[in-house]
Every structure is written in structure tokens, then in C-alpha cells.
């Protein structure tokens, strides 16, 4: 069942989204060679406590951390760990936060030190694909329009879109209907309606789209070992168009 949110509910999610955007902005300068993804986890937890928010992922379906930290060929749901990040790595930090009853979900791929041109291009294309998906998040369009816009752009750049993980509705809990694939056919799927709040979160691989699961039963990585990036926003569908609830202010 797709739940539509009231103006007030969306406002609360936007407050959470603003705080989450600030966390990602802080991480831009925090992440550098030598720090660990466990340092990122601790930094985020402290930041949330300080600002009266909580980490919604912790305890969700048995997940133990506030953040997911997925390095290089890891697609999503990497565990925070104590290995140092190296110059040239890329790391996707994903988290859901709760503030005054509102939830917001956003992932961002960060460079570690100096990265290759190839990694930079992957990140640029992945981020642009997110915004191409968001452009389609309009009252009256269909879910397939979002996936189609993302997939056709990404494949046109020579990359592939992960199939095994999707965006989702979000509201009282992290994952609600509808599910939002980042691939698909224009004009297909459920119609988007005012008051729906969804995540759009394309994961893009330099090589093939196939993923495999680590033995921890959480972390997915590319089968061919190629790099993977991800950008995710929480987006409200309103009569005035898509409103990005987790947008980061420019410097
Ligand atoms: N933030 C993730 C998403 O974008 C959800 C992570 S699932 C968890 O869908 F179990 F790790 F919390
Ligand atoms: Co997320």
C-alpha cells in the first residue's frame, strides 16, 4: 500500500533531511586517507546525538550500525570497519536519520584523497543520473519514467545500473511501497501522486550490473570487481514538482 504524506509529515521529513544533508557536508572534509569507516560511523553517531537525532538503521532488520560504508567495488550495505581508507579509494556513506518523528535517507559517494579520472567520471555520471531520475518525480508520471531516465543516461555513458537494489517509499519506516527501480520502461508502473515520498538512489558500476553478496549476508559488491558509486536523495512529490528533502547546500 502506498501511503501519501500530509504537508506536516513532509515538513518533519524535511527537517530531518536538512540535518542529514549537513552530516554529508561535514563528511566531505572529514573523509581523507588514514581515517577508517568506523571513524565515520563514530563521527556520525556523535553528530546525531548532538543534534537530537537518532540513527534509524541501527537495529533495522538486525543491521548493527548507524551508517553503511561501501568502499570501491562494494555496491551497498558495507559495514563500518577499522581498516584505513587509502588515497584513491571511493566510499559511499548511506544513512537514515530520525528527527522529531521525521525520517530522511541519503547516500553520497566521497573521494578519499586524490582519485583517478575514471573514478571521478563514475561519480559524476552517478550523481547526474540521480538528478535525471528526480526530474521525472512529478505528479502524473509513472515509476518507470524514473528508472528509464536513469538507465538510458547511465548506459549511454558506458556504465551499468545495479538491478538488485532499488529506491523505495519512506515515511513511518525506512522501506515502504512503492519500490523504485533505477532501470525500466518509460510510461510503465504505478502513477506518481501528490504526497508520495520516495528515495531515488542509483548504484552505478563501471563494469556489469551483476552483484554478489558477501558472507556477512549484507554487503553487496560487483561480480567483476569494478568500481561502484551511489547517490541518494529523499524526494517528496508535490503539486509544485519534486522537492529534494536531503539537498546539500553548495559551498
Ligand atoms: N539507507 C538504505 C537505503 O537506501 C537502507 C539501509 S538498510 C539497513 O535503502 F538495514 F542497512 F539499514
Ligand atoms: Co539510504
Short mmCIF file of C-alpha atoms and ligand atoms in Angstrom, two decimals:
data_model
loop_
_atom_site.label_atom_id
_atom_site.label_comp_id
_atom_site.label_asym_id
_atom_site.label_seq_id
_atom_site.Cartn_x
_atom_site.Cartn_y
_atom_site.Cartn_z
CA UNK A 1 0.00 0.00 0.00
CA UNK A 2 1.31 3.42 -0.92
CA UNK A 3 0.92 5.93 1.91
CA UNK A 4 0.71 9.58 0.99
CA UNK A 5 2.06 12.11 3.45
CA UNK A 6 0.50 15.29 4.77
CA UNK A 7 2.20 18.67 4.44
CA UNK A 8 3.14 18.47 8.12
CA UNK A 9 4.65 15.00 7.76
CA UNK A 10 6.70 16.18 4.79
CA UNK A 11 7.86 19.22 6.77
CA UNK A 12 9.16 16.95 9.54
CA UNK A 13 10.96 14.78 7.00
CA UNK A 14 12.47 17.93 5.51
CA UNK A 15 13.84 18.96 8.91
CA UNK A 16 15.45 15.53 9.21
CA UNK A 17 16.66 15.84 5.62
CA UNK A 18 18.34 19.18 6.29
CA UNK A 19 20.27 17.72 9.19
CA UNK A 20 21.24 14.66 7.15
CA UNK A 21 22.49 16.92 4.34
CA UNK A 22 24.67 18.72 6.89
CA UNK A 23 26.16 15.42 8.04
CA UNK A 24 27.16 14.57 4.48
CA UNK A 25 28.66 18.02 4.04
CA UNK A 26 30.70 17.57 7.21
CA UNK A 27 31.89 14.21 5.89
CA UNK A 28 33.29 15.86 2.77
CA UNK A 29 36.10 17.36 4.82
CA UNK A 30 36.28 14.57 7.42
CA UNK A 31 37.00 11.79 4.92
CA UNK A 32 40.66 11.54 3.98
CA UNK A 33 43.36 8.88 3.68
CA UNK A 34 44.12 7.22 7.04
CA UNK A 35 40.70 7.52 8.62
CA UNK A 36 38.53 4.41 8.89
CA UNK A 37 34.88 3.81 8.13
CA UNK A 38 34.48 3.11 11.87
CA UNK A 39 35.74 6.69 12.44
CA UNK A 40 32.99 7.85 10.06
CA UNK A 41 30.43 5.80 12.00
CA UNK A 42 31.53 7.31 15.31
CA UNK A 43 31.60 10.83 13.87
CA UNK A 44 28.05 10.44 12.53
CA UNK A 45 26.69 8.97 15.77
CA UNK A 46 28.14 11.84 17.82
CA UNK A 47 26.80 14.40 15.37
CA UNK A 48 23.30 12.92 15.51
CA UNK A 49 23.24 12.80 19.32
CA UNK A 50 24.44 16.39 19.48
CA UNK A 51 21.58 17.49 17.21
CA UNK A 52 18.81 15.45 18.86
CA UNK A 53 18.51 12.89 16.07
CA UNK A 54 18.80 9.11 16.04
CA UNK A 55 20.21 6.56 13.63
CA UNK A 56 17.29 4.68 12.15
CA UNK A 57 19.40 1.97 10.51
CA UNK A 58 20.76 0.76 13.84
CA UNK A 59 18.76 -2.34 14.75
CA UNK A 60 16.81 -2.25 11.47
CA UNK A 61 16.40 -5.88 10.37
CA UNK A 62 19.39 -6.74 12.53
CA UNK A 63 21.74 -4.17 10.99
CA UNK A 64 24.13 -3.02 13.71
CA UNK A 65 25.40 0.37 12.58
CA UNK A 66 24.21 3.93 12.04
CA UNK A 67 25.89 4.06 8.64
CA UNK A 68 26.63 1.82 5.69
CA UNK A 69 30.10 2.41 4.25
CA UNK A 70 30.76 0.78 0.90
CA UNK A 71 34.29 1.01 -0.48
CA UNK A 72 35.32 0.74 -4.18
CA UNK A 73 33.70 -2.43 -5.61
CA UNK A 74 31.20 -2.64 -2.75
CA UNK A 75 27.79 -1.58 -4.04
CA UNK A 76 25.92 -1.05 -0.76
CA UNK A 77 25.49 -2.12 2.87
CA UNK A 78 29.21 -2.23 3.66
CA UNK A 79 29.88 -2.46 7.40
CA UNK A 80 31.89 0.27 9.13
CA UNK A 81 35.30 -1.26 9.94
CA UNK A 82 38.72 -0.45 11.29
CA UNK A 83 40.81 -0.62 8.09
CA UNK A 84 42.25 2.71 6.98
CA UNK A 85 40.92 4.27 3.80
CA UNK A 86 43.64 4.74 1.20
CA UNK A 87 44.38 7.58 -1.17
CA UNK A 88 42.36 6.92 -4.35
CA UNK A 89 39.53 4.95 -2.71
CA UNK A 90 35.90 5.97 -3.07
CA UNK A 91 33.48 5.38 -0.21
CA UNK A 92 29.69 5.58 -0.23
CA UNK A 93 28.21 6.58 3.11
CA UNK A 94 24.49 5.84 3.45
CA UNK A 95 22.31 6.56 6.46
CA UNK A 96 18.74 7.10 7.58
CA UNK A 97 18.12 9.52 10.43
CA UNK A 98 15.09 10.26 12.57
CA UNK A 99 14.45 13.74 13.96
CA UNK A 100 11.24 14.66 15.80
CA UNK A 101 9.46 11.73 14.15
CA UNK A 102 10.58 12.55 10.61
CA UNK A 103 12.80 10.18 8.60
CA UNK A 104 15.27 11.02 5.85
CA UNK A 105 17.58 8.76 3.82
CA UNK A 106 20.58 9.85 1.80
CA UNK A 107 23.75 8.25 0.44
CA UNK A 108 26.76 10.02 -1.01
CA UNK A 109 29.96 8.74 -2.57
CA UNK A 110 33.01 10.58 -1.26
CA UNK A 111 36.51 10.59 -2.75
CA UNK A 112 39.42 9.67 -0.48
CA UNK A 113 42.35 11.97 -1.29
CA UNK A 114 43.23 12.03 -4.98
CA UNK A 115 41.14 9.69 -7.08
CA UNK A 116 41.55 8.50 -10.68
CA UNK A 117 39.82 10.26 -13.56
CA UNK A 118 37.85 7.07 -14.09
CA UNK A 119 36.53 7.11 -10.52
CA UNK A 120 35.69 10.82 -10.79
CA UNK A 121 33.76 10.23 -14.00
CA UNK A 122 31.83 7.36 -12.41
CA UNK A 123 30.88 9.62 -9.51
CA UNK A 124 29.87 12.48 -11.82
CA UNK A 125 27.71 10.24 -14.01
CA UNK A 126 26.08 8.58 -10.99
CA UNK A 127 25.23 11.92 -9.39
CA UNK A 128 23.84 13.30 -12.66
CA UNK A 129 21.75 10.15 -13.08
CA UNK A 130 20.16 10.78 -9.68
CA UNK A 131 19.09 14.27 -10.78
CA UNK A 132 17.76 12.89 -14.08
CA UNK A 133 15.63 10.49 -12.06
CA UNK A 134 14.44 13.26 -9.75
CA UNK A 135 13.30 15.36 -12.75
CA UNK A 136 10.80 12.59 -13.50
CA UNK A 137 9.37 12.52 -9.97
CA UNK A 138 6.31 14.52 -10.98
CA UNK A 139 2.62 14.10 -10.24
CA UNK A 140 1.11 12.10 -13.11
CA UNK A 141 4.34 10.48 -14.31
CA UNK A 142 4.96 6.80 -13.67
CA UNK A 143 7.60 4.90 -11.71
CA UNK A 144 9.06 3.52 -14.94
CA UNK A 145 9.80 7.07 -16.11
CA UNK A 146 12.28 7.47 -13.26
CA UNK A 147 14.12 4.22 -13.96
CA UNK A 148 14.12 4.81 -17.68
CA UNK A 149 15.67 8.27 -17.36
CA UNK A 150 18.42 6.91 -15.12
CA UNK A 151 19.17 3.76 -17.09
CA UNK A 152 19.24 5.35 -20.54
CA UNK A 153 21.60 8.10 -19.37
CA UNK A 154 23.93 5.74 -17.46
CA UNK A 155 24.14 3.17 -20.24
CA UNK A 156 24.74 5.96 -22.76
CA UNK A 157 27.84 6.81 -20.72
CA UNK A 158 29.00 3.19 -20.95
CA UNK A 159 28.22 2.20 -17.36
CA UNK A 160 25.58 -0.08 -15.85
CA UNK A 161 22.83 0.31 -13.27
CA UNK A 162 22.51 -2.17 -10.39
CA UNK A 163 19.27 -4.18 -10.60
CA UNK A 164 19.20 -5.95 -7.25
CA UNK A 165 18.60 -2.86 -5.06
CA UNK A 166 16.01 -0.16 -5.59
CA UNK A 167 14.73 3.10 -4.22
CA UNK A 168 11.63 2.96 -2.03
CA UNK A 169 8.86 4.81 -0.33
CA UNK A 170 9.79 6.16 3.10
CA UNK A 171 7.72 7.55 5.94
CA UNK A 172 6.98 5.83 9.22
CA UNK A 173 9.59 3.18 8.40
CA UNK A 174 12.66 3.11 6.16
CA UNK A 175 11.19 0.94 3.43
CA UNK A 176 7.60 1.34 2.25
CA UNK A 177 5.80 0.89 -1.06
CA UNK A 178 6.38 1.72 -3.82
CA UNK A 179 9.74 0.29 -4.87
CA UNK A 180 11.59 2.42 -7.37
CA UNK A 181 13.90 0.50 -9.75
CA UNK A 182 16.66 2.55 -11.36
CA UNK A 183 16.02 0.87 -14.71
CA UNK A 184 12.87 0.26 -16.70
CA UNK A 185 10.48 1.44 -19.33
CA UNK A 186 9.03 4.91 -19.69
CA UNK A 187 5.27 5.07 -19.17
CA UNK A 188 5.16 1.83 -17.15
CA UNK A 189 4.42 1.21 -13.47
CA UNK A 190 2.30 2.97 -10.86
CA UNK A 191 1.42 6.61 -11.29
CA UNK A 192 3.18 9.11 -9.01
CA UNK A 193 0.82 11.09 -6.79
CA UNK A 194 1.00 14.19 -4.67
CA UNK A 195 2.22 13.42 -1.13
CA UNK A 196 4.32 10.40 -2.03
CA UNK A 197 7.81 10.48 -0.51
CA UNK A 198 10.37 8.21 -2.14
CA UNK A 199 14.08 7.66 -2.31
CA UNK A 200 15.93 7.65 -5.60
CA UNK A 201 19.33 6.05 -5.15
CA UNK A 202 21.03 4.77 -8.29
CA UNK A 203 24.02 2.49 -7.80
CA UNK A 204 26.18 2.60 -10.92
CA UNK A 205 29.03 0.25 -11.88
CA UNK A 206 31.86 0.83 -14.34
CA UNK A 207 31.52 -2.80 -15.46
CA UNK A 208 28.48 -5.08 -15.41
CA UNK A 209 25.42 -4.59 -13.22
CA UNK A 210 25.62 -8.00 -11.55
CA UNK A 211 26.12 -8.05 -7.81
CA UNK A 212 27.08 -10.76 -5.34
CA UNK A 213 26.53 -10.99 -1.63
CA UNK A 214 29.38 -11.21 0.88
CA UNK A 215 29.34 -13.94 3.53
CA UNK A 216 28.13 -11.34 6.08
CA UNK A 217 24.79 -11.53 4.19
CA UNK A 218 24.59 -7.74 3.93
CA UNK A 219 27.31 -6.31 1.76
CA UNK A 220 26.81 -6.46 -2.00
CA UNK A 221 29.72 -5.99 -4.39
CA UNK A 222 30.22 -6.05 -8.14
CA UNK A 223 30.79 -9.53 -9.58
CA UNK A 224 33.51 -8.25 -11.94
CA UNK A 225 35.30 -6.22 -9.25
CA UNK A 226 34.63 -2.90 -10.99
CA UNK A 227 34.06 0.31 -9.02
CA UNK A 228 30.54 1.23 -7.90
CA UNK A 229 29.16 4.62 -6.82
CA UNK A 230 25.82 5.75 -5.37
CA UNK A 231 23.97 8.99 -4.71
CA UNK A 232 20.63 9.01 -2.95
CA UNK A 233 18.10 11.67 -2.05
CA UNK A 234 14.75 11.53 -0.30
CA UNK A 235 12.25 13.29 -2.55
CA UNK A 236 8.68 14.50 -1.94
CA UNK A 237 6.30 14.55 -4.91
CA UNK A 238 4.27 17.74 -4.70
CA UNK A 239 1.92 19.72 -6.90
CA UNK A 240 4.84 22.10 -7.48
CA UNK A 241 7.18 19.31 -8.62
CA UNK A 242 9.79 17.23 -6.86
CA UNK A 243 11.17 18.61 -3.59
CA UNK A 244 14.55 17.21 -2.58
CA UNK A 245 14.38 16.84 1.20
CA UNK A 246 18.07 15.95 1.62
CA UNK A 247 19.67 18.52 -0.70
CA UNK A 248 23.13 19.71 0.36
CA UNK A 249 23.78 23.42 0.13
CA UNK A 250 26.57 24.37 -2.21
CA UNK A 251 29.76 25.77 -0.68
N1 LIG B 1 19.67 3.55 3.57
C1 LIG B 1 19.37 2.31 2.91
C2 LIG B 1 18.54 2.57 1.69
O1 LIG B 1 18.84 3.49 0.98
C3 LIG B 1 18.77 1.32 3.83
C4 LIG B 1 19.82 0.58 4.51
S1 LIG B 1 19.18 -0.85 5.10
C5 LIG B 1 19.92 -1.02 6.58
O2 LIG B 1 17.62 1.87 1.36
F1 LIG B 1 19.48 -2.11 7.06
F2 LIG B 1 21.23 -1.01 6.39
F3 LIG B 1 19.59 -0.06 7.36
CO1 LIG B 2 19.94 5.02 2.00
#
